[in-house]
CSV table of C-alpha atoms and ligand atoms in Angstrom, one decimal:
chain,number,residue,atom,x,y,z
A,239,MET,CA,-75.2,54.2,-117.4
A,240,THR,CA,-77.8,56.9,-117.0
A,241,ILE,CA,-81.0,56.4,-118.8
A,242,SER,CA,-82.6,59.6,-120.2
A,243,PHE,CA,-86.4,60.0,-120.2
A,244,ILE,CA,-86.0,61.9,-123.4
A,245,ASP,CA,-82.6,62.1,-125.1
A,246,LEU,CA,-82.3,65.4,-126.9
A,247,ALA,CA,-78.5,65.2,-126.9
A,248,ALA,CA,-78.5,62.0,-129.1
A,249,GLN,CA,-80.7,63.8,-131.6
A,250,GLN,CA,-78.4,66.8,-131.6
A,251,ARG,CA,-75.4,64.7,-132.2
A,252,ARG,CA,-77.1,63.3,-135.3
A,253,ILE,CA,-77.6,66.7,-136.9
A,254,LYS,CA,-75.3,69.0,-135.1
A,255,PRO,CA,-73.4,70.3,-138.2
A,256,GLN,CA,-76.7,71.1,-139.9
A,257,ILE,CA,-78.1,72.8,-136.8
A,258,ASP,CA,-74.9,74.9,-136.3
A,259,ALA,CA,-75.0,76.0,-139.9
A,260,ALA,CA,-78.7,76.9,-139.7
A,261,ILE,CA,-78.1,79.0,-136.6
A,262,ALA,CA,-75.0,80.6,-138.2
A,263,ARG,CA,-77.1,81.6,-141.3
A,264,VAL,CA,-79.6,83.5,-139.1
A,265,LEU,CA,-76.8,85.2,-137.2
A,266,ALA,CA,-75.3,86.3,-140.5
A,267,HIS,CA,-78.5,87.7,-142.0
A,268,GLY,CA,-79.7,89.1,-138.6
A,269,ALA,CA,-83.5,88.9,-139.3
A,270,TYR,CA,-84.1,87.5,-135.8
A,271,VAL,CA,-87.9,88.1,-135.8
A,272,MET,CA,-90.0,87.0,-138.8
A,273,GLY,CA,-86.9,86.2,-140.9
A,274,PRO,CA,-87.1,84.2,-144.1
A,275,GLU,CA,-86.8,80.8,-142.3
A,276,VAL,CA,-90.1,81.4,-140.6
A,277,LYS,CA,-92.1,81.4,-143.9
A,278,GLN,CA,-89.9,78.6,-145.2
A,279,PHE,CA,-90.6,76.4,-142.2
A,280,GLU,CA,-94.4,77.2,-142.3
A,281,THR,CA,-94.6,76.1,-145.9
A,282,GLN,CA,-92.7,72.8,-145.1
A,283,LEU,CA,-94.8,72.2,-142.0
A,284,ALA,CA,-98.1,72.7,-143.9
A,285,ALA,CA,-96.9,70.3,-146.6
A,286,PHE,CA,-96.0,67.7,-144.0
A,287,ALA,CA,-99.5,67.8,-142.5
A,288,GLY,CA,-101.3,68.0,-145.9
A,289,ILE,CA,-102.8,71.4,-144.9
A,290,LYS,CA,-103.0,74.6,-146.8
A,291,HIS,CA,-101.7,77.0,-144.2
A,292,ALA,CA,-99.4,76.8,-141.2
A,293,VAL,CA,-99.0,80.0,-139.1
A,294,SER,CA,-96.3,79.7,-136.6
A,295,CYS,CA,-96.4,81.4,-133.2
A,296,ALA,CA,-94.6,81.6,-129.8
A,297,ASN,CA,-95.8,78.4,-128.2
A,298,GLY,CA,-98.5,75.7,-128.3
A,299,THR,CA,-100.6,77.4,-125.7
A,300,GLU,CA,-101.0,80.6,-127.7
A,301,ALA,CA,-101.6,78.4,-130.8
A,302,LEU,CA,-104.8,77.3,-129.0
A,303,ALA,CA,-105.8,80.8,-128.0
A,304,LEU,CA,-105.3,82.4,-131.4
A,305,PRO,CA,-108.2,80.5,-133.2
A,306,LEU,CA,-110.5,81.1,-130.2
A,307,MET,CA,-109.7,84.8,-130.5
A,308,ALA,CA,-110.2,84.8,-134.2
A,309,TRP,CA,-113.7,83.2,-133.8
A,310,GLY,CA,-114.6,85.8,-131.2
A,311,ILE,CA,-115.2,83.3,-128.4
A,312,GLY,CA,-115.8,85.1,-125.1
A,313,PRO,CA,-117.9,85.5,-122.0
A,314,GLY,CA,-121.0,83.3,-122.0
A,315,ASP,CA,-119.5,80.8,-124.4
A,316,ALA,CA,-118.7,77.1,-123.6
A,317,VAL,CA,-115.7,75.3,-125.0
A,318,PHE,CA,-115.6,71.5,-124.5
A,319,CYS,CA,-112.3,69.8,-123.7
A,320,PRO,CA,-110.9,66.9,-121.7
A,321,SER,CA,-109.8,67.3,-118.2
A,322,PHE,CA,-107.1,64.6,-118.5
A,323,THR,CA,-104.6,66.7,-120.4
A,324,PHE,CA,-101.9,69.3,-120.0
A,325,ALA,CA,-103.3,72.4,-118.4
A,326,ALA,CA,-102.7,74.6,-121.5
A,327,THR,CA,-105.7,72.9,-123.3
A,328,GLY,CA,-108.2,74.3,-120.9
A,329,GLU,CA,-106.3,77.3,-119.6
A,330,VAL,CA,-106.7,79.4,-122.8
A,331,ILE,CA,-110.5,79.3,-122.5
A,332,PRO,CA,-110.9,81.4,-119.4
A,333,TRP,CA,-108.2,83.8,-120.9
A,334,LEU,CA,-111.0,84.9,-123.2
A,335,GLY,CA,-113.7,85.0,-120.5
A,336,ALA,CA,-115.3,81.8,-121.8
A,337,SER,CA,-115.9,78.6,-119.8
A,338,PRO,CA,-114.2,75.3,-120.2
A,339,VAL,CA,-116.6,72.3,-120.0
A,340,PHE,CA,-114.7,69.2,-119.0
A,341,VAL,CA,-115.5,66.0,-120.7
A,342,ASP,CA,-114.4,62.5,-119.7
A,343,ILE,CA,-112.0,60.3,-121.8
A,344,LEU,CA,-112.0,56.8,-123.2
A,345,PRO,CA,-110.2,54.3,-120.9
A,346,GLU,CA,-108.2,52.7,-123.7
A,347,THR,CA,-106.9,55.8,-125.6
A,348,TYR,CA,-107.1,58.6,-122.9
A,349,ASN,CA,-108.7,60.8,-125.6
A,350,ILE,CA,-112.1,62.6,-125.3
A,351,ASP,CA,-115.1,60.2,-125.3
A,352,PRO,CA,-117.4,61.2,-128.1
A,353,ASP,CA,-120.5,59.8,-126.3
A,354,ARG,CA,-119.7,61.8,-123.2
A,355,LEU,CA,-119.0,64.9,-125.4
A,356,ARG,CA,-122.4,64.7,-127.0
A,357,ALA,CA,-124.1,64.3,-123.6
A,358,ALA,CA,-122.1,67.2,-122.2
A,359,ILE,CA,-123.1,69.5,-125.1
A,360,LEU,CA,-126.8,68.6,-124.6
A,361,ALA,CA,-126.5,69.1,-120.9
A,362,ILE,CA,-125.0,72.6,-121.3
A,363,ARG,CA,-127.5,73.5,-124.0
A,364,ASN,CA,-130.5,72.4,-121.9
A,365,ASP,CA,-129.1,74.3,-118.9
A,366,GLY,CA,-129.2,77.4,-121.0
A,367,LYS,CA,-126.5,79.4,-119.1
A,368,LEU,CA,-123.7,79.0,-121.6
A,369,THR,CA,-123.6,78.9,-125.4
A,370,PRO,CA,-121.7,75.9,-126.9
A,371,ARG,CA,-119.2,77.3,-129.4
A,372,ALA,CA,-116.2,75.0,-129.8
A,373,ILE,CA,-114.5,71.7,-129.0
A,374,ILE,CA,-110.8,71.2,-128.3
A,375,ALA,CA,-109.9,67.5,-128.8
A,376,VAL,CA,-106.4,66.4,-127.7
A,377,ASP,CA,-104.1,63.9,-129.3
A,378,LEU,CA,-102.9,62.8,-125.9
A,379,PHE,CA,-99.6,61.0,-125.7
A,380,GLY,CA,-99.3,61.2,-129.5
A,381,GLN,CA,-102.3,59.4,-130.9
A,382,PRO,CA,-105.3,60.9,-132.7
A,383,ALA,CA,-108.6,61.4,-131.0
A,384,ASP,CA,-111.7,59.8,-132.6
A,385,TYR,CA,-112.0,62.6,-135.2
A,386,PRO,CA,-114.7,61.1,-137.4
A,387,ALA,CA,-117.0,60.9,-134.4
A,388,ILE,CA,-116.0,64.2,-132.9
A,389,ALA,CA,-116.3,66.1,-136.2
A,390,ALA,CA,-119.8,64.6,-136.7
A,391,ILE,CA,-120.8,66.0,-133.3
A,392,ALA,CA,-119.2,69.4,-134.0
A,393,LYS,CA,-121.2,69.5,-137.3
A,394,GLU,CA,-124.5,68.4,-135.6
A,395,PHE,CA,-124.2,71.3,-133.1
A,396,GLY,CA,-122.5,73.9,-135.3
A,397,LEU,CA,-119.3,74.0,-133.2
A,398,LYS,CA,-115.8,74.7,-134.2
A,399,LEU,CA,-113.3,71.9,-133.7
A,400,ILE,CA,-109.6,72.4,-132.7
A,401,ALA,CA,-107.2,69.4,-132.7
A,402,ASP,CA,-104.7,70.1,-129.9
A,403,SER,CA,-101.9,68.1,-131.4
A,404,ALA,CA,-99.1,69.5,-129.2
A,405,GLN,CA,-98.2,65.9,-128.4
A,406,GLY,CA,-99.6,64.3,-131.5
A,407,PHE,CA,-98.2,66.3,-134.5
A,408,GLY,CA,-97.5,63.8,-137.2
A,409,CYS,CA,-100.1,61.3,-136.1
A,410,THR,CA,-102.7,60.0,-138.5
A,411,LEU,CA,-106.1,58.3,-138.6
A,412,ASP,CA,-107.0,56.3,-141.7
A,413,GLY,CA,-103.9,57.7,-143.3
A,414,LYS,CA,-105.0,61.3,-142.7
A,415,HIS,CA,-103.7,64.0,-140.4
A,416,PRO,CA,-106.2,65.5,-137.8
A,417,GLY,CA,-106.6,68.5,-140.1
A,418,ALA,CA,-108.8,66.3,-142.4
A,419,TRP,CA,-111.5,66.7,-139.7
A,420,ALA,CA,-110.7,69.6,-137.5
A,421,ASP,CA,-111.1,73.3,-138.4
A,422,VAL,CA,-107.7,73.9,-136.9
A,423,VAL,CA,-104.7,71.8,-135.7
A,424,THR,CA,-102.4,73.3,-133.2
A,425,THR,CA,-99.0,72.1,-132.1
A,426,SER,CA,-96.1,72.9,-129.7
A,427,PHE,CA,-92.4,72.9,-130.4
A,428,PHE,CA,-91.5,72.7,-126.8
A,429,PRO,CA,-88.1,70.8,-126.8
A,430,ALA,CA,-89.5,67.6,-125.3
A,431,LYS,CA,-92.2,67.3,-128.0
A,432,PRO,CA,-91.7,64.8,-130.9
A,433,LEU,CA,-91.0,67.8,-133.2
A,434,GLY,CA,-89.4,70.2,-130.8
A,435,CYS,CA,-87.1,73.2,-131.1
A,436,TYR,CA,-84.5,74.7,-128.7
A,437,GLY,CA,-86.9,76.9,-126.8
A,438,ASP,CA,-90.6,77.7,-127.1
A,439,GLY,CA,-92.5,77.6,-130.3
A,440,GLY,CA,-95.9,76.6,-131.7
A,441,ALA,CA,-98.1,76.6,-134.8
A,442,VAL,CA,-101.7,76.8,-136.0
A,443,LEU,CA,-102.6,74.8,-139.1
A,444,THR,CA,-105.7,75.2,-141.1
A,445,ASP,CA,-107.3,74.9,-144.6
A,446,ASP,CA,-109.4,78.0,-143.9
A,447,ASP,CA,-107.9,81.1,-145.8
A,448,TRP,CA,-109.8,83.6,-143.7
A,449,LEU,CA,-108.7,82.0,-140.4
A,450,ALA,CA,-105.1,81.8,-141.4
A,451,GLU,CA,-105.0,85.5,-142.4
A,452,ARG,CA,-106.8,86.5,-139.2
A,453,ILE,CA,-104.3,84.5,-137.0
A,454,ASP,CA,-101.4,86.0,-138.9
A,455,SER,CA,-102.8,89.4,-137.9
A,456,LEU,CA,-103.6,88.5,-134.3
A,457,ARG,CA,-100.1,87.0,-133.7
A,458,VAL,CA,-98.6,90.4,-134.5
A,459,HIS,CA,-100.7,92.9,-132.5
A,460,GLY,CA,-103.7,92.7,-134.8
A,461,LYS,CA,-101.6,94.1,-137.7
A,462,ALA,CA,-103.4,95.0,-141.0
A,463,VAL,CA,-103.3,92.0,-143.4
A,464,ALA,CA,-104.1,92.0,-147.1
A,465,SER,CA,-107.8,91.9,-146.8
A,466,ASP,CA,-107.8,94.9,-144.5
A,467,LEU,CA,-105.8,96.9,-147.0
A,468,GLU,CA,-107.8,96.1,-150.1
A,469,GLY,CA,-108.9,99.3,-151.8
A,470,ALA,CA,-107.8,101.4,-148.8
A,471,THR,CA,-105.4,104.4,-148.8
A,472,PHE,CA,-103.4,105.6,-145.8
A,473,GLU,CA,-101.8,108.8,-144.7
A,474,HIS,CA,-99.1,106.9,-142.8
A,475,ASP,CA,-97.3,103.5,-143.0
A,476,PRO,CA,-100.0,100.8,-142.7
A,477,LYS,CA,-97.5,98.8,-140.7
A,478,TYR,CA,-98.7,100.7,-137.7
A,479,LEU,CA,-102.3,100.1,-138.3
A,480,ASN,CA,-103.8,97.8,-135.6
A,481,MET,CA,-107.1,96.4,-137.0
A,482,ARG,CA,-108.0,94.3,-134.0
A,483,VAL,CA,-106.7,93.6,-130.5
A,484,GLY,CA,-104.0,91.1,-130.9
A,485,ILE,CA,-100.9,89.7,-129.1
A,486,ASN,CA,-97.2,89.2,-129.7
A,487,SER,CA,-96.8,85.5,-130.5
A,488,ARG,CA,-94.1,84.9,-133.1
A,489,LEU,CA,-91.8,82.0,-133.6
A,490,ASP,CA,-88.1,83.2,-133.4
A,491,THR,CA,-86.2,82.9,-136.7
A,492,ILE,CA,-83.5,80.8,-135.0
A,493,GLN,CA,-86.1,78.3,-133.8
A,494,ALA,CA,-87.6,78.1,-137.3
A,495,ALA,CA,-84.1,77.5,-138.7
A,496,ILE,CA,-83.6,74.7,-136.2
A,497,LEU,CA,-87.0,73.2,-137.0
A,498,ILE,CA,-86.3,73.1,-140.7
A,499,GLU,CA,-83.4,70.8,-139.9
A,500,LYS,CA,-85.4,68.7,-137.4
A,501,LEU,CA,-88.3,68.3,-139.9
A,502,LYS,CA,-86.0,66.6,-142.3
A,503,ILE,CA,-85.4,63.7,-139.9
A,504,PHE,CA,-88.9,63.7,-138.4
A,505,ALA,CA,-90.5,61.0,-140.5
A,506,ASP,CA,-87.5,58.7,-139.8
A,507,GLU,CA,-87.7,59.5,-136.1
A,508,LEU,CA,-91.4,58.6,-136.1
A,509,GLU,CA,-90.6,55.2,-137.5
A,510,LYS,CA,-88.0,54.7,-134.8
A,511,ARG,CA,-90.5,55.7,-132.1
A,512,ASP,CA,-93.0,53.2,-133.5
A,513,ALA,CA,-90.4,50.4,-133.4
A,514,ILE,CA,-89.6,51.2,-129.8
A,515,ALA,CA,-93.2,51.2,-128.8
A,516,ALA,CA,-93.7,47.8,-130.5
A,517,ARG,CA,-90.7,46.5,-128.4
A,518,TYR,CA,-92.2,47.8,-125.2
A,519,ALA,CA,-95.6,46.3,-126.0
A,520,ALA,CA,-94.0,42.9,-126.7
A,521,GLY,CA,-91.7,43.0,-123.7
A,522,LEU,CA,-94.2,44.3,-121.2
A,523,LYS,CA,-97.1,42.0,-122.1
A,524,GLY,CA,-98.8,40.5,-119.1
A,525,SER,CA,-96.6,42.4,-116.6
A,526,VAL,CA,-98.7,45.6,-116.2
A,527,ALA,CA,-102.3,46.5,-116.0
A,528,GLN,CA,-102.3,48.2,-119.4
A,529,THR,CA,-100.0,49.0,-122.3
A,530,PRO,CA,-101.1,51.7,-124.8
A,531,THR,CA,-103.9,50.9,-127.2
A,532,VAL,CA,-103.9,53.0,-130.4
A,533,ILE,CA,-107.3,53.8,-132.0
A,534,ASP,CA,-108.3,51.5,-135.0
A,535,GLY,CA,-106.7,52.9,-138.2
A,536,GLY,CA,-104.5,55.3,-136.2
A,537,THR,CA,-100.8,55.9,-135.8
A,538,SER,CA,-99.2,57.4,-132.7
A,539,VAL,CA,-96.1,59.6,-132.6
A,540,TRP,CA,-95.5,58.3,-129.1
A,541,ALA,CA,-94.9,61.6,-127.3
A,542,GLN,CA,-95.2,59.4,-124.3
A,543,TYR,CA,-95.3,55.6,-123.7
A,544,THR,CA,-97.8,55.3,-120.9
A,545,ILE,CA,-98.4,52.1,-119.0
A,546,GLU,CA,-100.8,51.6,-116.1
A,547,HIS,CA,-100.2,49.8,-112.8
A,548,ALA,CA,-102.4,49.7,-109.7
A,549,ASN,CA,-99.4,50.5,-107.6
A,550,ARG,CA,-98.1,53.2,-109.9
A,551,ASP,CA,-96.1,55.0,-107.2
A,552,GLY,CA,-94.5,51.8,-106.0
A,553,LEU,CA,-93.5,50.9,-109.6
A,554,ALA,CA,-92.0,54.4,-110.1
A,555,ALA,CA,-90.0,54.2,-106.9
A,556,HIS,CA,-88.8,50.7,-107.9
A,557,LEU,CA,-87.7,51.9,-111.3
A,558,LYS,CA,-86.0,55.0,-109.8
A,559,LEU,CA,-83.8,52.7,-107.7
A,560,LEU,CA,-82.8,50.9,-110.9
A,561,GLY,CA,-81.9,54.2,-112.5
A,562,VAL,CA,-85.0,54.3,-114.8
A,563,PRO,CA,-86.7,57.7,-114.9
A,564,THR,CA,-90.5,57.8,-115.2
A,565,ALA,CA,-93.2,60.5,-115.1
A,566,ALA,CA,-96.9,60.4,-114.2
A,567,TYR,CA,-98.8,62.3,-116.8
A,568,TYR,CA,-101.1,63.5,-115.3
A,569,PRO,CA,-101.4,62.9,-111.6
A,570,MET,CA,-104.3,65.4,-111.3
A,571,PRO,CA,-106.9,66.1,-114.0
A,572,MET,CA,-107.6,69.8,-114.6
A,573,HIS,CA,-110.9,69.8,-112.8
A,574,ALA,CA,-109.3,68.6,-109.6
A,575,GLN,CA,-107.1,71.7,-109.5
A,576,ASP,CA,-108.6,74.4,-107.3
A,577,CYS,CA,-108.5,77.1,-110.0
A,578,TYR,CA,-110.4,74.9,-112.5
A,579,SER,CA,-112.8,73.3,-110.1
A,580,ILE,CA,-115.5,75.9,-110.7
A,581,TYR,CA,-116.1,74.9,-114.3
A,582,PRO,CA,-118.8,72.5,-115.4
A,583,ARG,CA,-118.2,68.8,-115.9
A,584,PRO,CA,-121.6,67.3,-116.7
A,585,GLY,CA,-121.9,63.7,-115.9
A,586,GLY,CA,-118.6,63.7,-113.9
A,587,LEU,CA,-115.2,62.5,-114.9
A,588,PRO,CA,-114.7,59.0,-113.3
A,589,VAL,CA,-112.3,57.7,-116.0
A,590,SER,CA,-110.1,60.8,-115.8
A,591,GLU,CA,-110.0,60.5,-112.0
A,592,ALA,CA,-109.1,56.8,-112.1
A,593,LYS,CA,-106.4,57.1,-114.8
A,594,ALA,CA,-104.7,59.9,-112.9
A,595,LYS,CA,-103.9,57.3,-110.2
A,596,THR,CA,-102.5,54.5,-112.4
A,597,VAL,CA,-100.7,56.1,-115.4
A,598,LEU,CA,-96.9,56.0,-115.7
A,599,ALA,CA,-94.8,57.1,-118.7
A,600,LEU,CA,-91.6,55.2,-119.5
A,601,PRO,CA,-88.5,56.7,-121.2
A,602,MET,CA,-89.4,57.2,-124.9
A,603,HIS,CA,-87.4,58.9,-127.7
A,604,PRO,CA,-86.1,57.7,-131.1
A,605,TYR,CA,-82.6,57.0,-129.9
A,606,LEU,CA,-83.5,54.5,-127.1
A,607,ASP,CA,-81.3,51.5,-127.9
A,608,ILE,CA,-82.3,47.9,-127.5
A,609,GLU,CA,-80.0,47.2,-124.6
A,610,THR,CA,-81.2,50.2,-122.6
A,611,GLN,CA,-84.8,49.4,-123.4
A,612,ALA,CA,-84.3,45.8,-122.3
A,613,LYS,CA,-83.1,47.1,-118.9
A,614,ILE,CA,-86.3,49.2,-118.6
A,615,ILE,CA,-88.5,46.3,-119.5
A,616,ASP,CA,-86.7,44.0,-117.1
A,617,GLY,CA,-87.1,46.7,-114.4
A,618,VAL,CA,-90.8,46.8,-114.9
A,619,ARG,CA,-91.1,43.0,-115.0
A,620,SER,CA,-89.1,42.6,-111.8
A,621,PHE,CA,-91.6,44.7,-109.7
A,622,ASN,CA,-93.6,42.6,-107.4
A,623,GLY,CA,-95.8,45.3,-105.9
B,184,PLP,C1,-101.7,68.8,-124.9
B,184,PLP,C2,-100.9,70.0,-124.8
B,184,PLP,N1,-101.5,71.2,-125.2
B,184,PLP,C3,-100.8,72.3,-125.2
B,184,PLP,C4,-99.5,72.4,-124.8
B,184,PLP,C5,-98.8,73.7,-124.7
B,184,PLP,O1,-97.7,73.9,-125.5
B,184,PLP,P1,-96.6,74.9,-125.0
B,184,PLP,O2,-95.8,74.3,-123.9
B,184,PLP,O3,-95.7,75.0,-126.2
B,184,PLP,O4,-97.2,76.2,-124.7
B,184,PLP,C6,-98.9,71.2,-124.4
B,184,PLP,C7,-97.4,71.2,-124.0
B,184,PLP,O5,-96.8,71.6,-123.3
B,184,PLP,C8,-99.6,70.0,-124.4
B,184,PLP,O6,-99.0,68.9,-124.0
């Protein structure tokens, strides 16, 4: 028996006829770019997250860049984010000429530490070289960051707040999605994500009418949108008016059609993931240094099930011999990579550095059966390193 780290084939078997039919419909109507399924999916996605607007785009990385572009963030500006995250979170900031400022995480949840965030903002403000403009909090491994605390800090300093929910789309805190606190929620539909498509895709979600319209413009080369055209007359087709410098970041119609089918089973899949996480927690108790802790009042979508072990690499090698795949997310925080080492990290990042050495993600997907999971748990328990 081979154990999958993430079993996309099992999910496909469950809804294959619906997926095939959805793809066939797109092939039949032929509107491959910005076809009707794109708007339909955006409406359904916004409803799922309890947010007014969802604007889809080409991937979760550009979903982060688009609001920064819309807000005019650029050279001389500081954007605060964790270092213990996937590189995309911080990568988009220098794209715009701005500077990431790396902030340490909480040891239990791996999400940005509000106290360290506040201290970092004060340090950057006192230093006077950069202007604090925005915060990107990450819902790492699937659980929400401490949004009430982070949103209060954003308000105190007049900063924009992005929830990078590429791994956490569908998570809640006190029954609410991150959009209840953040100006913008972004997500990724990369195939391995809890809500993934069959290629690249992403979305930006917001309650802000102005921002949604601006991002709709920016994702299609800065095209003219309704507010640009109000009261204006044109000698030529306004389709070719470029009101601002944009990019090409659209979700393919075929991917939207696939996501419509996947969204129908998403809530059920989240329940399954939760049950699997509970089985891991019970089975692994006492055998590893740490099993995941979810923030009080929070739910996780369990993009990853991350445990900790002092001999992480030894445990990974032991599991590999038993046929259990694992992954270390992330073995190197962003600031430890050469190309990001130049950016500020006031107060240092001791927790991020320590966690990079001990974290190990176990197989996690909604179709992990009890027998296979028992084998994984036994494998971890049998490690004597
Ligand atoms: C935390 C985080 N942010 C952003 C991204 C970027 O998403 P994408 O790969 O769709 O560009 C990812 C995933 O890959 C991610 O895990």
